[in-house]
Amino acid sequence: MNIKITDDFNLQKIADSGQCFRVKVFSDGMYRFITGENVLYIKQTENGFYEISCSEDQWQDLWHAYFHLDRSYQEIRRKIPDTDSYMKQAADSGLGLRILRQEPWEMMITFIISQQRTIPSIKKAVEGIAQSFGDAVKTDYETVHLFPSPAQMCRITSKDLDQFRLGYRTSYILDAIDKVYGGRLDLDKISVYDDMALFHALKSVRGVGDKVANCIALFSYGRTSLAPVDTWIKKVIDQEYQGQTPFPGYGDVAGIMQQYMFYYAQQHKGRYQ
DNA sequence: TATCAGGGCCTAG
DNA sequence: CTAGGCCCTGAT
């Protein structure tokens, strides 16, 4: 099946964005995304055109929203004020990034793991957990492991997690499993909460602080007014914005601006050591 | 070999 | 509100 995407869309940048950790890149330029029980293979064929492995219906029903294609990022970039030259430059460099709508449970575990780790080591741990506890699915290209559900993780002990060398994060993950599988935190129900209530609910899990809660809210619940501030964003705020966070001024696209900023900082690490 | 920082959070004071 | 500890990796 072939589709046309007219708005900003760059697979390589999305894969490198630091919001998804299980995207696979094939040598021929094909990319693999997984959400829930669904696996997508997608490859750019020419400018704005893509070959996808799913039906048009599934693209419209599922992946269109997954890639946040109901929003024009072109328009969002255009509205960045000329006076904000740093942000314009960052958005230019990050042209093609999208905020993905990923599974809340997977994002919760992933971003609990992410604290005080590098992106490659996050990828390794998340992939290992999927391999060990998630269902295997055969596709045309490979056997893929889905991310395990709370039910599939409910009998996990700290011993089972030792192999992933998660350190102090192990008890946080066990607490997340306990609360979500036990029903004290319903990740579906909180999806209708307003930003602050959602944020507060997410933080009820041990090891979920401000930054991780913002990541879950932005990368799985689509709360684009929220902007996670990590060590990199902190450096940018200090060096480019005189220590004053610009995010409140970006309104309901603050999270998207954060993504451009994070990507830009990653591409120019030397400037922000 | 030793040191440091990595998409932070929790606890103590 | 801030300082220190925390598990472990990979880079230097």
Short mmCIF file of C-alpha atoms (C1' of nucleotides) in Angstrom, two decimals:
data_model
loop_
_atom_site.label_atom_id
_atom_site.label_comp_id
_atom_site.label_asym_id
_atom_site.label_seq_id
_atom_site.Cartn_x
_atom_site.Cartn_y
_atom_site.Cartn_z
CA MET A 1 0.00 0.00 0.00
CA ASN A 2 1.26 3.48 -0.89
CA ILE A 3 0.35 6.71 0.86
CA LYS A 4 1.11 10.38 0.58
CA ILE A 5 2.11 12.52 3.55
CA THR A 6 2.13 16.22 2.89
CA ASP A 7 3.13 17.57 6.30
CA ASP A 8 6.56 17.45 7.99
CA PHE A 9 7.58 13.79 8.26
CA ASN A 10 11.08 12.37 8.52
CA LEU A 11 11.51 8.74 9.58
CA GLN A 12 15.18 9.02 10.49
CA LYS A 13 14.60 12.02 12.73
CA ILE A 14 11.63 10.36 14.41
CA ALA A 15 13.71 7.25 15.05
CA ASP A 16 16.47 9.40 16.58
CA SER A 17 14.14 11.62 18.56
CA GLY A 18 14.58 9.99 21.95
CA GLN A 19 10.87 9.41 22.46
CA CYS A 20 10.74 5.91 20.98
CA PHE A 21 13.27 3.22 21.83
CA ARG A 22 12.21 0.19 19.81
CA VAL A 23 12.14 1.55 16.28
CA LYS A 24 14.19 -0.62 13.98
CA VAL A 25 15.95 0.69 10.88
CA PHE A 26 16.63 -1.69 8.02
CA SER A 27 19.54 -1.23 5.63
CA ASP A 28 17.24 -0.48 2.68
CA GLY A 29 15.69 2.51 4.46
CA MET A 30 12.66 0.68 5.82
CA TYR A 31 11.57 1.48 9.40
CA ARG A 32 9.62 -0.65 11.84
CA PHE A 33 7.27 0.75 14.47
CA ILE A 34 5.32 -1.21 17.07
CA THR A 35 2.36 -0.10 19.12
CA GLY A 36 0.17 -2.47 21.10
CA GLU A 37 -0.26 -5.57 18.93
CA ASN A 38 0.40 -3.70 15.71
CA VAL A 39 3.59 -3.66 13.67
CA LEU A 40 4.19 -1.23 10.83
CA TYR A 41 6.90 -1.31 8.19
CA ILE A 42 7.25 1.96 6.34
CA LYS A 43 9.66 3.21 3.69
CA GLN A 44 9.91 6.45 1.80
CA THR A 45 9.69 5.88 -1.97
CA GLU A 46 9.88 9.45 -3.18
CA ASN A 47 9.39 12.90 -1.78
CA GLY A 48 6.19 12.79 0.30
CA PHE A 49 5.33 9.21 -0.69
CA TYR A 50 5.66 6.14 1.47
CA GLU A 51 5.16 2.42 1.11
CA ILE A 52 3.47 0.90 4.16
CA SER A 53 2.86 -2.68 5.23
CA CYS A 54 -0.67 -2.13 6.52
CA SER A 55 -4.01 -1.47 4.85
CA GLU A 56 -5.26 2.02 4.17
CA ASP A 57 -7.96 1.47 6.80
CA GLN A 58 -5.44 0.60 9.46
CA TRP A 59 -3.29 3.53 8.48
CA GLN A 60 -6.26 5.87 8.90
CA ASP A 61 -7.60 4.22 12.06
CA LEU A 62 -4.35 3.75 13.91
CA TRP A 63 -1.08 5.03 12.47
CA HIS A 64 -2.37 8.40 11.34
CA ALA A 65 -3.02 9.29 14.98
CA TYR A 66 0.14 7.50 16.13
CA PHE A 67 2.19 9.93 14.04
CA HIS A 68 0.02 12.89 15.09
CA LEU A 69 -0.80 13.62 11.46
CA ASP A 70 -4.04 15.41 12.31
CA ARG A 71 -1.91 18.40 13.27
CA SER A 72 0.04 20.59 10.86
CA TYR A 73 3.60 20.91 12.11
CA GLN A 74 4.35 23.15 9.16
CA GLU A 75 1.87 25.62 10.56
CA ILE A 76 3.29 25.24 14.06
CA ARG A 77 6.81 26.00 12.84
CA ARG A 78 5.58 29.01 10.94
CA LYS A 79 4.15 30.52 14.10
CA ILE A 80 7.47 30.58 15.93
CA PRO A 81 8.19 34.28 16.47
CA ASP A 82 11.13 35.75 14.53
CA THR A 83 12.51 37.09 17.78
CA ASP A 84 13.02 33.51 19.02
CA SER A 85 15.94 32.83 16.72
CA TYR A 86 17.21 29.84 18.64
CA MET A 87 13.85 28.08 18.43
CA LYS A 88 13.51 28.83 14.73
CA GLN A 89 16.91 27.28 14.14
CA ALA A 90 16.11 24.22 16.27
CA ALA A 91 12.77 23.71 14.49
CA ASP A 92 14.50 24.02 11.15
CA SER A 93 16.99 21.34 12.12
CA GLY A 94 14.21 19.13 13.51
CA LEU A 95 11.88 19.56 10.52
CA GLY A 96 10.15 16.19 10.15
CA LEU A 97 9.95 15.24 13.81
CA ARG A 98 6.53 14.19 15.13
CA ILE A 99 5.22 13.67 18.64
CA LEU A 100 4.19 10.02 18.67
CA ARG A 101 1.14 8.68 20.47
CA GLN A 102 2.57 5.55 22.06
CA GLU A 103 1.22 3.02 24.56
CA PRO A 104 1.05 4.57 28.06
CA TRP A 105 2.15 1.41 29.85
CA GLU A 106 5.20 0.95 27.65
CA MET A 107 6.10 4.62 28.04
CA MET A 108 5.74 4.46 31.80
CA ILE A 109 8.17 1.56 32.11
CA THR A 110 10.48 2.99 29.45
CA PHE A 111 10.82 6.41 31.04
CA ILE A 112 11.20 4.99 34.53
CA ILE A 113 14.16 3.09 33.10
CA SER A 114 15.43 6.19 31.29
CA GLN A 115 16.48 8.11 34.37
CA GLN A 116 20.26 8.57 34.65
CA ARG A 117 20.92 6.44 31.60
CA THR A 118 22.05 7.01 28.04
CA ILE A 119 19.69 6.41 25.12
CA PRO A 120 21.53 3.28 23.88
CA SER A 121 21.35 1.68 27.33
CA ILE A 122 17.63 2.52 27.56
CA LYS A 123 17.05 0.81 24.23
CA LYS A 124 18.87 -2.29 25.37
CA ALA A 125 16.86 -2.65 28.57
CA VAL A 126 13.46 -2.03 26.95
CA GLU A 127 14.22 -4.44 24.13
CA GLY A 128 15.34 -7.05 26.66
CA ILE A 129 12.11 -6.76 28.62
CA ALA A 130 10.06 -7.16 25.43
CA GLN A 131 12.10 -10.19 24.39
CA SER A 132 11.75 -11.83 27.79
CA PHE A 133 8.12 -11.16 28.64
CA GLY A 134 6.30 -9.98 25.50
CA ASP A 135 4.41 -12.06 22.94
CA ALA A 136 6.28 -13.04 19.79
CA VAL A 137 4.69 -12.04 16.49
CA LYS A 138 5.85 -13.31 13.10
CA THR A 139 5.83 -10.75 10.31
CA ASP A 140 6.99 -10.92 6.70
CA TYR A 141 10.43 -9.75 7.77
CA GLU A 142 11.17 -11.03 11.26
CA THR A 143 9.84 -12.22 14.58
CA VAL A 144 8.96 -9.23 16.75
CA HIS A 145 8.28 -9.16 20.46
CA LEU A 146 5.46 -6.91 21.60
CA PHE A 147 5.87 -4.94 24.80
CA PRO A 148 4.42 -7.04 27.66
CA SER A 149 1.13 -5.99 29.22
CA PRO A 150 0.76 -5.34 32.96
CA ALA A 151 -0.86 -8.79 33.23
CA GLN A 152 2.13 -10.38 31.53
CA MET A 153 4.42 -8.63 34.01
CA CYS A 154 2.37 -9.16 37.16
CA ARG A 155 4.39 -12.12 38.40
CA ILE A 156 7.78 -10.61 37.73
CA THR A 157 10.14 -10.43 40.71
CA SER A 158 13.24 -8.34 41.21
CA LYS A 159 15.27 -11.47 40.43
CA ASP A 160 13.67 -11.66 36.99
CA LEU A 161 14.83 -8.10 36.33
CA ASP A 162 18.40 -8.60 37.54
CA GLN A 163 19.59 -9.51 34.05
CA PHE A 164 18.72 -6.01 32.83
CA ARG A 165 20.95 -4.30 35.41
CA LEU A 166 18.32 -1.71 36.26
CA GLY A 167 19.76 -0.92 39.67
CA TYR A 168 17.50 1.18 41.88
CA ARG A 169 14.92 1.41 39.09
CA THR A 170 13.87 -2.20 39.66
CA SER A 171 11.72 -1.35 42.68
CA TYR A 172 10.10 1.49 40.75
CA ILE A 173 9.08 -0.90 37.98
CA LEU A 174 7.68 -3.36 40.50
CA ASP A 175 5.65 -0.54 42.02
CA ALA A 176 4.31 0.45 38.59
CA ILE A 177 3.27 -3.15 37.90
CA ASP A 178 1.66 -3.36 41.33
CA LYS A 179 -0.36 -0.17 40.95
CA VAL A 180 -1.42 -0.63 37.33
CA TYR A 181 -2.13 -4.35 37.38
CA GLY A 182 -3.80 -3.98 40.77
CA GLY A 183 -6.11 -1.33 39.35
CA ARG A 184 -5.07 1.49 41.68
CA LEU A 185 -3.85 3.39 38.63
CA ASP A 186 -6.00 2.98 35.49
CA LEU A 187 -4.00 4.21 32.51
CA ASP A 188 -7.12 4.28 30.30
CA LYS A 189 -9.29 6.13 32.75
CA ILE A 190 -6.79 8.92 33.35
CA SER A 191 -6.67 9.68 29.62
CA VAL A 192 -9.69 11.97 30.04
CA TYR A 193 -8.14 13.89 32.94
CA ASP A 194 -6.91 17.43 32.39
CA ASP A 195 -3.16 17.95 32.21
CA MET A 196 -2.58 18.63 35.89
CA ALA A 197 -4.76 15.75 37.10
CA LEU A 198 -3.10 13.37 34.64
CA PHE A 199 0.33 14.57 35.73
CA HIS A 200 -0.56 14.04 39.37
CA ALA A 201 -1.98 10.55 38.75
CA LEU A 202 1.15 9.46 36.90
CA LYS A 203 3.34 10.68 39.74
CA SER A 204 1.61 8.32 42.17
CA VAL A 205 4.03 5.65 40.95
CA ARG A 206 7.37 5.55 42.73
CA GLY A 207 10.19 6.67 40.48
CA VAL A 208 7.86 8.82 38.39
CA GLY A 209 8.80 12.43 39.09
CA ASP A 210 8.17 15.63 37.15
CA LYS A 211 10.31 14.77 34.17
CA VAL A 212 9.13 11.20 33.66
CA ALA A 213 5.48 12.17 34.18
CA ASN A 214 5.85 14.86 31.53
CA CYS A 215 7.39 12.36 29.12
CA ILE A 216 4.54 9.89 29.60
CA ALA A 217 1.92 12.64 29.22
CA LEU A 218 3.55 14.03 26.07
CA PHE A 219 4.66 10.85 24.29
CA SER A 220 1.64 8.67 24.99
CA TYR A 221 -1.28 10.90 25.94
CA GLY A 222 -0.50 13.58 23.35
CA ARG A 223 -0.37 16.39 25.91
CA THR A 224 1.59 18.80 23.75
CA SER A 225 1.37 21.69 26.19
CA LEU A 226 3.68 19.79 28.54
CA ALA A 227 7.44 20.01 28.07
CA PRO A 228 9.75 17.58 29.87
CA VAL A 229 12.89 19.31 31.16
CA ASP A 230 15.89 16.99 31.29
CA THR A 231 19.59 17.71 31.64
CA TRP A 232 19.88 18.67 27.95
CA ILE A 233 16.92 21.03 27.94
CA LYS A 234 18.25 22.53 31.16
CA LYS A 235 21.54 23.31 29.45
CA VAL A 236 19.73 24.90 26.51
CA ILE A 237 17.59 27.04 28.82
CA ASP A 238 20.70 28.18 30.69
CA GLN A 239 22.78 28.93 27.61
CA GLU A 240 20.17 30.18 25.13
CA TYR A 241 17.39 31.58 27.30
CA GLN A 242 19.35 33.09 30.19
CA GLY A 243 17.95 30.51 32.58
CA GLN A 244 14.33 31.52 31.89
CA THR A 245 12.19 28.67 30.56
CA PRO A 246 10.49 29.70 27.30
CA PHE A 247 7.93 26.89 27.39
CA PRO A 248 4.93 28.68 28.95
CA GLY A 249 5.09 31.10 26.02
CA TYR A 250 4.67 28.29 23.50
CA GLY A 251 1.20 27.39 24.80
CA ASP A 252 -0.25 24.12 23.54
CA VAL A 253 2.75 23.32 21.35
CA ALA A 254 5.38 23.56 24.09
CA GLY A 255 5.98 19.81 23.92
CA ILE A 256 6.67 20.00 20.21
CA MET A 257 9.11 22.88 20.75
CA GLN A 258 10.79 20.80 23.43
CA GLN A 259 11.23 18.00 20.91
CA TYR A 260 12.89 20.30 18.38
CA MET A 261 15.11 21.63 21.14
CA PHE A 262 16.10 18.18 22.38
CA TYR A 263 16.86 16.99 18.87
CA TYR A 264 18.95 20.05 18.15
CA ALA A 265 20.92 19.67 21.38
CA GLN A 266 21.58 16.01 20.55
CA GLN A 267 22.88 16.98 17.11
CA HIS A 268 25.20 19.61 18.61
CA LYS A 269 26.33 17.97 21.83
CA GLY A 270 29.65 19.81 21.82
CA ARG A 271 27.93 23.14 22.40
CA TYR A 272 26.11 21.95 25.46
CA GLN A 273 28.62 19.84 27.32
"C1'" DT B 1 42.65 2.36 36.62
"C1'" DA B 2 39.88 6.31 37.92
"C1'" DT B 3 36.48 9.62 37.00
"C1'" DC B 4 32.32 11.49 35.18
"C1'" DA B 5 27.76 12.06 33.38
"C1'" DG B 6 23.71 9.94 31.49
"C1'" DG B 7 16.22 12.13 28.65
"C1'" DG B 8 16.03 11.81 37.66
"C1'" DC B 9 14.00 10.60 41.88
"C1'" DC B 10 13.77 9.99 46.80
"C1'" DT B 11 14.96 11.09 51.45
"C1'" DA B 12 16.86 13.81 55.08
"C1'" DG B 13 17.67 18.10 57.14
"C1'" DC C 1 14.08 24.23 49.40
"C1'" DT C 2 18.67 21.96 48.67
"C1'" DA C 3 22.36 18.25 49.10
"C1'" DG C 4 23.53 13.85 48.77
"C1'" DG C 5 22.86 9.06 47.61
"C1'" DC C 6 21.65 5.82 44.34
"C1'" DC C 7 22.71 1.22 40.52
"C1'" DC C 8 24.93 0.74 36.47
"C1'" DT C 9 27.11 1.92 31.61
"C1'" DG C 10 29.89 3.86 28.41
"C1'" DA C 11 33.10 7.54 27.26
"C1'" DT C 12 37.48 9.57 28.25
#
